[in-house]
mmCIF file of C-alpha atoms in Angstrom:
data_model
loop_
_atom_site.group_PDB
_atom_site.id
_atom_site.type_symbol
_atom_site.label_atom_id
_atom_site.label_comp_id
_atom_site.label_asym_id
_atom_site.label_seq_id
_atom_site.Cartn_x
_atom_site.Cartn_y
_atom_site.Cartn_z
ATOM 1 C CA MET A 285 -17.202 -9.219 -39.551
ATOM 2 C CA PHE A 286 -18.070 -8.882 -35.901
ATOM 3 C CA TYR A 287 -14.951 -7.061 -34.676
ATOM 4 C CA ARG A 288 -14.342 -4.127 -36.878
ATOM 5 C CA GLU A 289 -13.017 -0.576 -36.356
ATOM 6 C CA ALA A 290 -14.412 0.762 -39.660
ATOM 7 C CA GLY A 291 -17.030 3.434 -39.176
ATOM 8 C CA GLN A 292 -16.012 4.159 -35.591
ATOM 9 C CA PHE A 293 -14.555 7.634 -35.780
ATOM 10 C CA LYS A 294 -12.745 9.407 -33.038
ATOM 11 C CA THR A 295 -13.040 13.161 -32.817
ATOM 12 C CA ASN A 296 -10.879 13.893 -29.719
ATOM 13 C CA TYR A 297 -7.747 12.756 -27.940
ATOM 14 C CA ALA A 298 -9.625 11.231 -25.106
ATOM 15 C CA ALA A 299 -11.627 8.930 -27.366
ATOM 16 C CA ASP A 300 -8.442 7.933 -29.201
ATOM 17 C CA MET A 301 -6.702 6.973 -25.922
ATOM 18 C CA ALA A 302 -9.702 5.207 -24.380
ATOM 19 C CA VAL A 303 -9.058 1.879 -22.651
ATOM 20 C CA PHE A 304 -11.849 0.316 -24.822
ATOM 21 C CA PRO A 305 -11.609 2.260 -28.096
ATOM 22 C CA ILE A 306 -13.900 -0.094 -30.061
ATOM 23 C CA LEU A 307 -17.603 -0.493 -29.427
ATOM 24 C CA GLN A 308 -17.383 -4.282 -29.446
ATOM 25 C CA ASP A 309 -14.975 -4.139 -26.509
ATOM 26 C CA LYS A 310 -17.463 -2.220 -24.502
ATOM 27 C CA ILE A 311 -20.217 -4.581 -25.384
ATOM 28 C CA GLY A 312 -17.979 -7.531 -24.375
ATOM 29 C CA ILE A 313 -17.247 -5.961 -20.993
ATOM 30 C CA ALA A 314 -20.998 -5.310 -20.441
ATOM 31 C CA LEU A 315 -21.731 -8.990 -21.294
ATOM 32 C CA ILE A 316 -19.039 -10.196 -18.937
ATOM 33 C CA LEU A 317 -20.389 -8.055 -16.114
ATOM 34 C CA THR A 318 -23.954 -9.259 -16.825
ATOM 35 C CA LEU A 319 -22.704 -12.820 -16.770
ATOM 36 C CA ALA A 320 -20.887 -12.247 -13.416
ATOM 37 C CA LEU A 321 -23.580 -10.235 -11.747
ATOM 38 C CA VAL A 322 -26.765 -12.011 -12.924
ATOM 39 C CA VAL A 323 -26.247 -15.269 -14.759
ATOM 40 C CA ILE A 324 -23.673 -16.952 -12.498
ATOM 41 C CA PRO A 325 -25.422 -16.292 -9.145
ATOM 42 C CA LEU A 326 -28.776 -17.441 -10.606
ATOM 43 C CA ALA A 327 -27.484 -20.492 -12.509
ATOM 44 C CA GLY A 328 -24.572 -21.565 -10.277
ATOM 45 C CA ASN A 329 -25.066 -23.716 -7.192
ATOM 46 C CA ALA A 330 -23.418 -23.287 -3.809
ATOM 47 C CA PHE A 331 -20.430 -25.565 -4.804
ATOM 48 C CA PHE A 332 -19.788 -23.664 -7.989
ATOM 49 C CA LEU A 333 -19.838 -20.291 -6.184
ATOM 50 C CA SER A 334 -17.816 -21.312 -3.117
ATOM 51 C CA VAL A 335 -15.259 -23.618 -4.690
ATOM 52 C CA VAL A 336 -14.792 -22.179 -8.113
ATOM 53 C CA MET A 337 -15.847 -18.539 -8.505
ATOM 54 C CA ILE A 338 -14.913 -16.993 -5.114
ATOM 55 C CA PRO A 339 -11.341 -18.497 -5.102
ATOM 56 C CA PHE A 340 -10.949 -17.522 -8.767
ATOM 57 C CA LEU A 341 -11.804 -13.929 -8.076
ATOM 58 C CA ILE A 342 -9.501 -13.815 -5.033
ATOM 59 C CA PHE A 343 -6.535 -15.276 -6.914
ATOM 60 C CA ALA A 344 -7.152 -12.902 -9.794
ATOM 61 C CA LEU A 345 -7.074 -9.917 -7.391
ATOM 62 C CA ALA A 346 -3.828 -11.163 -5.894
ATOM 63 C CA SER A 347 -2.348 -11.686 -9.359
ATOM 64 C CA ILE A 348 -3.233 -8.119 -10.238
ATOM 65 C CA GLY A 349 -1.418 -6.860 -7.169
ATOM 66 C CA LEU A 350 1.712 -8.849 -8.062
ATOM 67 C CA ASN A 351 1.339 -7.839 -11.727
ATOM 68 C CA LEU A 352 1.459 -4.155 -10.824
ATOM 69 C CA LEU A 353 4.814 -4.763 -9.155
ATOM 70 C CA THR A 354 6.455 -7.329 -11.375
ATOM 71 C CA GLY A 355 4.722 -6.869 -14.725
ATOM 72 C CA TYR A 356 4.412 -3.068 -14.838
ATOM 73 C CA THR A 357 7.353 -1.966 -12.660
ATOM 74 C CA GLY A 358 9.764 -4.839 -13.263
ATOM 75 C CA LEU A 359 10.374 -5.652 -9.560
ATOM 76 C CA LEU A 360 10.354 -9.353 -8.853
ATOM 77 C CA SER A 361 8.690 -10.329 -5.558
ATOM 78 C CA LEU A 362 8.358 -13.642 -3.757
ATOM 79 C CA GLY A 363 6.631 -12.282 -0.674
ATOM 80 C CA THR A 364 3.079 -12.120 -2.063
ATOM 81 C CA ALA A 365 1.688 -14.708 0.380
ATOM 82 C CA GLY A 366 3.268 -12.818 3.301
ATOM 83 C CA PHE A 367 1.581 -9.551 2.336
ATOM 84 C CA MET A 368 -1.661 -11.480 1.965
ATOM 85 C CA GLY A 369 -1.240 -12.730 5.449
ATOM 86 C CA VAL A 370 -0.670 -9.231 6.785
ATOM 87 C CA GLY A 371 -4.019 -8.216 5.296
ATOM 88 C CA ALA A 372 -5.796 -11.301 6.774
ATOM 89 C CA PHE A 373 -4.423 -10.849 10.264
ATOM 90 C CA ALA A 374 -4.878 -7.093 10.219
ATOM 91 C CA CYS A 375 -8.574 -7.580 9.240
ATOM 92 C CA TYR A 376 -8.981 -10.118 12.028
ATOM 93 C CA LYS A 377 -7.551 -7.818 14.649
ATOM 94 C CA LEU A 378 -9.587 -4.846 13.458
ATOM 95 C CA THR A 379 -12.871 -6.654 13.369
ATOM 96 C CA THR A 380 -12.373 -8.112 16.857
ATOM 97 C CA ILE A 381 -11.376 -4.822 18.369
ATOM 98 C CA PHE A 382 -14.109 -2.842 16.578
ATOM 99 C CA PRO A 383 -16.889 -5.391 15.882
ATOM 100 C CA GLY A 384 -19.534 -2.722 15.183
ATOM 101 C CA VAL A 385 -17.736 -1.491 12.026
ATOM 102 C CA ASN A 386 -18.724 -2.902 8.650
ATOM 103 C CA ILE A 387 -16.574 -5.807 7.738
ATOM 104 C CA ILE A 388 -16.090 -4.509 4.187
ATOM 105 C CA VAL A 389 -14.453 -1.352 5.630
ATOM 106 C CA TRP A 390 -11.997 -3.503 7.518
ATOM 107 C CA ILE A 391 -11.309 -5.738 4.502
ATOM 108 C CA LEU A 392 -10.296 -2.643 2.494
ATOM 109 C CA THR A 393 -8.455 -1.046 5.438
ATOM 110 C CA SER A 394 -6.372 -4.173 5.987
ATOM 111 C CA GLY A 395 -4.816 -3.451 2.684
ATOM 112 C CA LEU A 396 -3.305 -0.299 4.136
ATOM 113 C CA PHE A 397 -1.433 -2.301 6.739
ATOM 114 C CA ALA A 398 -0.110 -4.649 4.030
ATOM 115 C CA ALA A 399 0.880 -1.586 2.037
ATOM 116 C CA ALA A 400 2.886 -0.133 4.977
ATOM 117 C CA VAL A 401 4.700 -3.516 5.420
ATOM 118 C CA GLY A 402 5.306 -3.639 1.662
ATOM 119 C CA VAL A 403 6.885 -0.211 1.646
ATOM 120 C CA PHE A 404 9.248 -1.269 4.481
ATOM 121 C CA PHE A 405 10.492 -4.308 2.666
ATOM 122 C CA GLY A 406 10.549 -2.417 -0.662
ATOM 123 C CA LEU A 407 13.196 0.014 0.619
ATOM 124 C CA PRO A 408 16.078 -2.160 -0.695
ATOM 125 C CA SER A 409 14.607 -1.875 -4.267
ATOM 126 C CA LEU A 410 16.536 1.369 -4.875
ATOM 127 C CA ARG A 411 19.846 -0.443 -4.523
ATOM 128 C CA ILE A 412 19.189 -3.924 -5.680
ATOM 129 C CA LYS A 413 16.953 -5.511 -8.357
ATOM 130 C CA GLY A 414 16.471 -8.731 -10.196
ATOM 131 C CA PHE A 415 17.332 -11.977 -8.277
ATOM 132 C CA TYR A 416 18.811 -9.974 -5.392
ATOM 133 C CA LEU A 417 15.507 -8.153 -4.847
ATOM 134 C CA ALA A 418 13.649 -11.542 -5.153
ATOM 135 C CA VAL A 419 15.859 -12.852 -2.330
ATOM 136 C CA ALA A 420 15.037 -9.777 -0.218
ATOM 137 C CA THR A 421 11.286 -10.247 -0.756
ATOM 138 C CA LEU A 422 11.796 -13.992 -0.027
ATOM 139 C CA ALA A 423 13.285 -13.033 3.357
ATOM 140 C CA ALA A 424 10.168 -10.853 3.946
ATOM 141 C CA GLN A 425 8.009 -13.880 3.181
ATOM 142 C CA PHE A 426 9.798 -16.040 5.750
ATOM 143 C CA PHE A 427 9.878 -13.271 8.378
ATOM 144 C CA LEU A 428 6.203 -12.558 8.034
ATOM 145 C CA GLN A 429 5.288 -16.201 8.188
ATOM 146 C CA TRP A 430 7.405 -16.560 11.371
ATOM 147 C CA CYS A 431 5.505 -13.604 12.855
ATOM 148 C CA PHE A 432 2.114 -15.249 12.059
ATOM 149 C CA ILE A 433 3.170 -18.324 14.014
ATOM 150 C CA ARG A 434 5.220 -16.850 16.854
ATOM 151 C CA ILE A 435 3.186 -13.776 17.894
ATOM 152 C CA PRO A 436 0.040 -14.982 19.656
ATOM 153 C CA TRP A 437 -1.422 -11.520 19.845
ATOM 154 C CA LEU A 438 -2.052 -11.599 16.080
ATOM 155 C CA TYR A 439 -4.506 -14.513 16.425
ATOM 156 C CA ASN A 440 -5.944 -13.312 19.842
ATOM 157 C CA TYR A 441 -4.163 -16.079 21.750
ATOM 158 C CA ASN A 442 -6.373 -18.757 20.269
ATOM 159 C CA VAL A 443 -5.414 -22.216 21.335
ATOM 160 C CA SER A 444 -5.575 -23.373 17.742
ATOM 161 C CA GLY A 445 -3.191 -20.634 16.665
ATOM 162 C CA ALA A 446 -5.558 -19.879 13.713
ATOM 163 C CA ILE A 447 -7.779 -17.062 12.595
ATOM 164 C CA GLU A 448 -11.376 -17.812 13.631
ATOM 165 C CA VAL A 449 -13.690 -15.764 11.462
ATOM 166 C CA PRO A 450 -16.666 -14.291 13.425
ATOM 167 C CA THR A 451 -20.109 -13.602 11.935
ATOM 168 C CA ARG A 452 -20.477 -10.147 10.498
ATOM 169 C CA THR A 453 -23.474 -8.718 8.732
ATOM 170 C CA LEU A 454 -24.250 -6.178 6.002
ATOM 171 C CA PHE A 455 -27.691 -4.600 6.187
ATOM 172 C CA GLY A 456 -28.717 -7.448 8.532
ATOM 173 C CA ILE A 457 -27.502 -10.188 6.107
ATOM 174 C CA PRO A 458 -24.588 -12.362 7.233
ATOM 175 C CA VAL A 459 -21.490 -11.790 5.085
ATOM 176 C CA THR A 460 -18.845 -13.782 7.026
ATOM 177 C CA GLY A 461 -19.148 -16.744 9.303
ATOM 178 C CA PRO A 462 -20.990 -20.091 9.065
ATOM 179 C CA ASN A 463 -24.392 -18.466 8.418
ATOM 180 C CA ALA A 464 -23.231 -16.432 5.330
ATOM 181 C CA SER A 465 -24.705 -17.707 2.088
ATOM 182 C CA PRO A 466 -22.423 -18.380 -0.877
ATOM 183 C CA GLU A 467 -24.390 -15.845 -3.041
ATOM 184 C CA MET A 468 -23.775 -13.070 -0.540
ATOM 185 C CA ARG A 469 -20.053 -13.873 -0.155
ATOM 186 C CA TYR A 470 -19.716 -14.002 -3.980
ATOM 187 C CA TYR A 471 -21.341 -10.613 -4.513
ATOM 188 C CA VAL A 472 -19.066 -9.028 -1.874
ATOM 189 C CA VAL A 473 -16.012 -10.516 -3.406
ATOM 190 C CA LEU A 474 -17.142 -9.617 -6.961
ATOM 191 C CA GLY A 475 -17.881 -6.037 -6.015
ATOM 192 C CA ILE A 476 -14.474 -5.541 -4.463
ATOM 193 C CA VAL A 477 -12.673 -7.152 -7.351
ATOM 194 C CA ILE A 478 -14.520 -5.053 -9.893
ATOM 195 C CA LEU A 479 -13.764 -1.850 -7.928
ATOM 196 C CA LEU A 480 -10.058 -2.617 -7.498
ATOM 197 C CA THR A 481 -9.633 -3.743 -11.082
ATOM 198 C CA TRP A 482 -11.139 -0.455 -12.281
ATOM 199 C CA VAL A 483 -8.721 1.485 -9.932
ATOM 200 C CA ALA A 484 -5.789 -0.572 -11.264
ATOM 201 C CA SER A 485 -6.776 0.121 -14.845
ATOM 202 C CA ASN A 486 -6.927 3.824 -14.277
ATOM 203 C CA LEU A 487 -3.486 3.705 -12.514
ATOM 204 C CA VAL A 488 -1.698 1.804 -15.278
ATOM 205 C CA HIS A 489 -3.177 4.001 -18.006
ATOM 206 C CA GLY A 490 -2.229 7.240 -16.242
ATOM 207 C CA ARG A 491 0.833 9.081 -15.183
ATOM 208 C CA ILE A 492 1.676 6.655 -12.388
ATOM 209 C CA GLY A 493 1.460 3.637 -14.741
ATOM 210 C CA ARG A 494 3.692 5.332 -17.279
ATOM 211 C CA SER A 495 6.284 6.055 -14.558
ATOM 212 C CA TRP A 496 6.169 2.383 -13.534
ATOM 213 C CA MET A 497 6.733 1.159 -17.084
ATOM 214 C CA ALA A 498 9.546 3.619 -17.615
ATOM 215 C CA VAL A 499 11.332 2.256 -14.563
ATOM 216 C CA ARG A 500 10.651 -1.253 -15.792
ATOM 217 C CA ASP A 501 12.130 -0.649 -19.280
ATOM 218 C CA MET A 502 15.204 1.223 -18.102
ATOM 219 C CA ASP A 503 15.464 2.788 -14.686
ATOM 220 C CA ILE A 504 18.477 4.919 -15.508
ATOM 221 C CA ALA A 505 16.757 6.486 -18.495
ATOM 222 C CA ALA A 506 13.675 7.021 -16.368
ATOM 223 C CA GLU A 507 15.701 8.816 -13.724
ATOM 224 C CA LEU A 508 17.268 11.006 -16.387
ATOM 225 C CA MET A 509 13.798 11.935 -17.538
ATOM 226 C CA GLY A 510 12.985 13.241 -14.102
ATOM 227 C CA ILE A 511 11.192 10.243 -12.592
ATOM 228 C CA LYS A 512 12.247 9.753 -8.912
ATOM 229 C CA LEU A 513 13.136 6.075 -8.609
ATOM 230 C CA LEU A 514 12.619 5.558 -4.854
ATOM 231 C CA PRO A 515 9.118 7.108 -4.540
ATOM 232 C CA THR A 516 8.016 5.367 -7.759
ATOM 233 C CA LYS A 517 9.239 1.937 -6.673
ATOM 234 C CA LEU A 518 7.920 2.341 -3.155
ATOM 235 C CA LEU A 519 4.525 3.379 -4.537
ATOM 236 C CA ALA A 520 4.492 0.199 -6.657
ATOM 237 C CA PHE A 521 5.295 -1.821 -3.591
ATOM 238 C CA ALA A 522 2.613 -0.064 -1.582
ATOM 239 C CA VAL A 523 -0.159 -0.522 -4.194
ATOM 240 C CA SER A 524 0.865 -4.126 -4.943
ATOM 241 C CA SER A 525 0.916 -4.974 -1.229
ATOM 242 C CA PHE A 526 -2.487 -3.249 -0.728
ATOM 243 C CA TYR A 527 -4.049 -5.455 -3.374
ATOM 244 C CA CYS A 528 -2.490 -8.572 -1.959
ATOM 245 C CA GLY A 529 -3.532 -7.552 1.557
ATOM 246 C CA VAL A 530 -7.155 -7.171 0.488
ATOM 247 C CA ALA A 531 -6.974 -10.481 -1.377
ATOM 248 C CA GLY A 532 -5.630 -12.200 1.785
ATOM 249 C CA ALA A 533 -8.472 -10.759 3.895
ATOM 250 C CA LEU A 534 -11.039 -11.931 1.307
ATOM 251 C CA MET A 535 -9.465 -15.361 1.231
ATOM 252 C CA VAL A 536 -9.772 -15.922 4.969
ATOM 253 C CA PHE A 537 -13.027 -14.132 5.677
ATOM 254 C CA LEU A 538 -15.083 -14.951 2.576
ATOM 255 C CA TRP A 539 -13.580 -18.202 1.299
ATOM 256 C CA TYR A 540 -11.944 -20.333 4.071
ATOM 257 C CA GLY A 541 -13.904 -18.972 6.919
ATOM 258 C CA GLY A 542 -10.760 -19.399 9.056
ATOM 259 C CA ALA A 543 -7.150 -20.140 8.406
ATOM 260 C CA GLU A 544 -3.857 -21.179 9.909
ATOM 261 C CA PRO A 545 -0.539 -19.388 9.132
ATOM 262 C CA GLU A 546 0.526 -22.233 6.780
ATOM 263 C CA VAL A 547 -2.068 -20.883 4.344
ATOM 264 C CA PHE A 548 0.326 -17.998 3.598
ATOM 265 C CA SER A 549 3.410 -20.135 2.893
ATOM 266 C CA ILE A 550 5.957 -19.708 0.085
ATOM 267 C CA ASN A 551 3.939 -22.152 -2.022
ATOM 268 C CA GLN A 552 1.185 -19.593 -2.170
ATOM 269 C CA SER A 553 3.615 -16.960 -3.370
ATOM 270 C CA PHE A 554 4.906 -19.233 -6.162
ATOM 271 C CA LEU A 555 1.381 -20.128 -7.201
ATOM 272 C CA ILE A 556 0.390 -16.482 -7.688
ATOM 273 C CA LEU A 557 3.707 -15.746 -9.457
ATOM 274 C CA PHE A 558 2.922 -18.580 -11.909
ATOM 275 C CA MET A 559 -0.511 -17.097 -12.530
ATOM 276 C CA VAL A 560 1.033 -13.766 -13.422
ATOM 277 C CA ILE A 561 3.682 -15.320 -15.709
ATOM 278 C CA ILE A 562 1.277 -17.616 -17.514
ATOM 279 C CA GLY A 563 -1.401 -14.917 -17.838
ATOM 280 C CA GLY A 564 0.973 -12.294 -19.101
ATOM 281 C CA LEU A 565 3.272 -9.783 -17.405
ATOM 282 C CA GLY A 566 2.053 -6.205 -17.609
ATOM 283 C CA SER A 567 -1.577 -7.158 -18.346
ATOM 284 C CA LEU A 568 -4.608 -6.887 -16.052
ATOM 285 C CA THR A 569 -6.510 -9.224 -18.375
ATOM 286 C CA GLY A 570 -3.643 -11.696 -18.093
ATOM 287 C CA SER A 571 -4.159 -11.857 -14.376
ATOM 288 C CA PHE A 572 -7.634 -13.264 -14.842
ATOM 289 C CA PHE A 573 -6.428 -15.698 -17.577
ATOM 290 C CA GLY A 574 -3.598 -16.936 -15.339
ATOM 291 C CA ALA A 575 -5.902 -17.451 -12.358
ATOM 292 C CA ALA A 576 -8.360 -19.334 -14.546
ATOM 293 C CA LEU A 577 -5.665 -21.615 -16.023
ATOM 294 C CA ILE A 578 -3.875 -22.392 -12.828
ATOM 295 C CA TYR A 579 -6.880 -22.717 -10.479
ATOM 296 C CA ILE A 580 -10.028 -23.546 -12.501
ATOM 297 C CA LEU A 581 -8.529 -25.838 -15.169
ATOM 298 C CA PRO A 582 -7.405 -28.435 -12.630
ATOM 299 C CA ILE A 583 -10.953 -28.552 -11.158
ATOM 300 C CA VAL A 584 -12.389 -29.180 -14.608
ATOM 301 C CA LEU A 585 -9.813 -31.894 -15.330
ATOM 302 C CA ARG A 586 -10.571 -33.624 -12.031
ATOM 303 C CA GLY A 587 -14.287 -33.728 -12.842
ATOM 304 C CA ALA A 588 -13.884 -34.704 -16.530
ATOM 305 C CA PRO A 589 -13.444 -38.488 -16.131
ATOM 306 C CA SER A 590 -16.731 -38.870 -14.219
ATOM 307 C CA LEU A 591 -18.600 -36.758 -16.713
ATOM 308 C CA VAL A 592 -17.600 -38.980 -19.671
ATOM 309 C CA GLY A 593 -18.168 -42.229 -17.644
ATOM 310 C CA LEU A 594 -14.538 -43.224 -17.105
ATOM 311 C CA ASN A 595 -13.818 -45.147 -13.891
ATOM 312 C CA ILE A 596 -10.424 -43.779 -12.886
ATOM 313 C CA GLY A 597 -9.071 -43.728 -9.338
ATOM 314 C CA ALA A 598 -8.813 -40.365 -7.498
ATOM 315 C CA ALA A 599 -5.050 -40.641 -7.212
ATOM 316 C CA THR A 600 -4.624 -41.305 -10.953
ATOM 317 C CA VAL A 601 -6.869 -38.340 -11.844
ATOM 318 C CA GLU A 602 -4.713 -36.169 -9.551
ATOM 319 C CA HIS A 603 -1.535 -37.268 -11.184
ATOM 320 C CA LEU A 604 -2.968 -36.786 -14.646
ATOM 321 C CA THR A 605 -4.178 -33.294 -13.744
ATOM 322 C CA PHE A 606 -0.646 -32.275 -12.616
ATOM 323 C CA MET A 607 0.716 -33.666 -15.905
ATOM 324 C CA ILE A 608 -1.767 -32.020 -18.190
ATOM 325 C CA VAL A 609 -1.593 -28.588 -16.463
ATOM 326 C CA GLY A 610 2.178 -28.723 -16.448
ATOM 327 C CA ALA A 611 2.261 -29.647 -20.172
ATOM 328 C CA LEU A 612 -0.173 -26.870 -21.030
ATOM 329 C CA ILE A 613 1.977 -24.279 -19.088
ATOM 330 C CA ILE A 614 5.103 -25.392 -21.081
ATOM 331 C CA PHE A 615 3.061 -25.322 -24.298
ATOM 332 C CA PHE A 616 1.749 -21.793 -23.745
ATOM 333 C CA LEU A 617 5.181 -20.500 -22.721
ATOM 334 C CA ILE A 618 6.691 -21.924 -25.864
ATOM 335 C CA VAL A 619 3.926 -20.684 -28.170
ATOM 336 C CA GLU A 620 3.743 -17.282 -26.558
ATOM 337 C CA PRO A 621 6.325 -16.424 -23.887
ATOM 338 C CA HIS A 622 4.424 -13.159 -23.085
ATOM 339 C CA GLY A 623 1.495 -15.103 -21.766
ATOM 340 C CA LEU A 624 -2.121 -15.798 -22.550
ATOM 341 C CA ALA A 625 -2.875 -12.073 -22.664
ATOM 342 C CA ARG A 626 -0.604 -11.643 -25.652
ATOM 343 C CA LEU A 627 -2.366 -14.512 -27.442
ATOM 344 C CA TRP A 628 -5.695 -12.732 -26.718
ATOM 345 C CA GLN A 629 -4.358 -9.462 -28.084
ATOM 346 C CA THR A 630 -2.940 -11.158 -31.215
ATOM 347 C CA GLY A 631 -6.298 -12.827 -31.838
ATOM 348 C CA LYS A 632 -8.194 -9.513 -31.492
ATOM 349 C CA GLN A 633 -5.723 -7.746 -33.821
ATOM 350 C CA LYS A 634 -6.150 -10.422 -36.522
ATOM 351 C CA LEU A 635 -9.951 -10.094 -36.277
ATOM 352 C CA ARG A 636 -9.727 -6.350 -36.811
ATOM 353 C CA VAL A 637 -8.068 -6.864 -40.185
ATOM 354 C CA TRP A 638 -9.557 -10.211 -41.206
ATOM 355 C CA PRO A 639 -9.658 -11.525 -43.988
ATOM 356 C CA PHE A 640 -6.411 -9.566 -44.729
ATOM 357 C CA PRO A 641 -3.192 -10.778 -43.120
ATOM 358 C CA TYR A 642 -2.038 -7.299 -42.174
#
């Protein structure tokens, strides 16, 4: 009744191939943007913005980056956290060398350094793939993490060996540092995530995205069709690493406010990989679903006992959270191996023909 295609006629090819071909989808996107831009900042407190929304958006952006490489191009990577670290340390060096430049410019520019490093470590992708490529990116992860610890120049020879985020302003309002308000940090993160999600959507629905998916489905057939494998794969590595680098800079400058190299460990890479798998490979929407399930759901489960009046110890709540989240992950993978995004698409398709089964 509320999600129907009847009466919505398309008179040209562009309308037929639109990302949101149904009016209800456009209304839904407008409502989500209104919720994110207006309702959440006004209704949410500092804890909700700093602990829930900002990390969720950053993880979603990192998941989009990995999804472009693994989900759309079929190249498995375990070096996501390393590329995020490159972006964070690059942004730190740039903002300390050129303190007068807007911090948002350096956050976006730091992704270019991560893209360059990603292209370098993506060179073996022409010859190897699958688990062998995963091992190569795993080596990149360990090498980059070693660099973050053993090269003092990266953290300006700080005694702590960590990134110490300075205060930077935007139109006179602090954006980073201890004086930055959660609302300001949230708006900056949200704006960057919306911008890069829009760019990624245009990429995957255009010629570049079709080339990536052709390589993913069968690289030999793609090469016979005239797609050059090495530039296509390296472009996927570059774009993916760019997104991860920007996410790493956002994580340190607008969430943590400072970070040690251990933040970009292999555990972080696996966490983002799980978000992509659970959310759905080859789906930008799935990146947000996966980030919500892996990051937000445990927070909700930890606070649930106190809300209903149950007196349960913190350690017990933590163990129960791990058990419930793990069981849900197994359940979703059994019900729909293609992730939460496929469940979402299936539900929308059934609504379009309801009450008929086909």
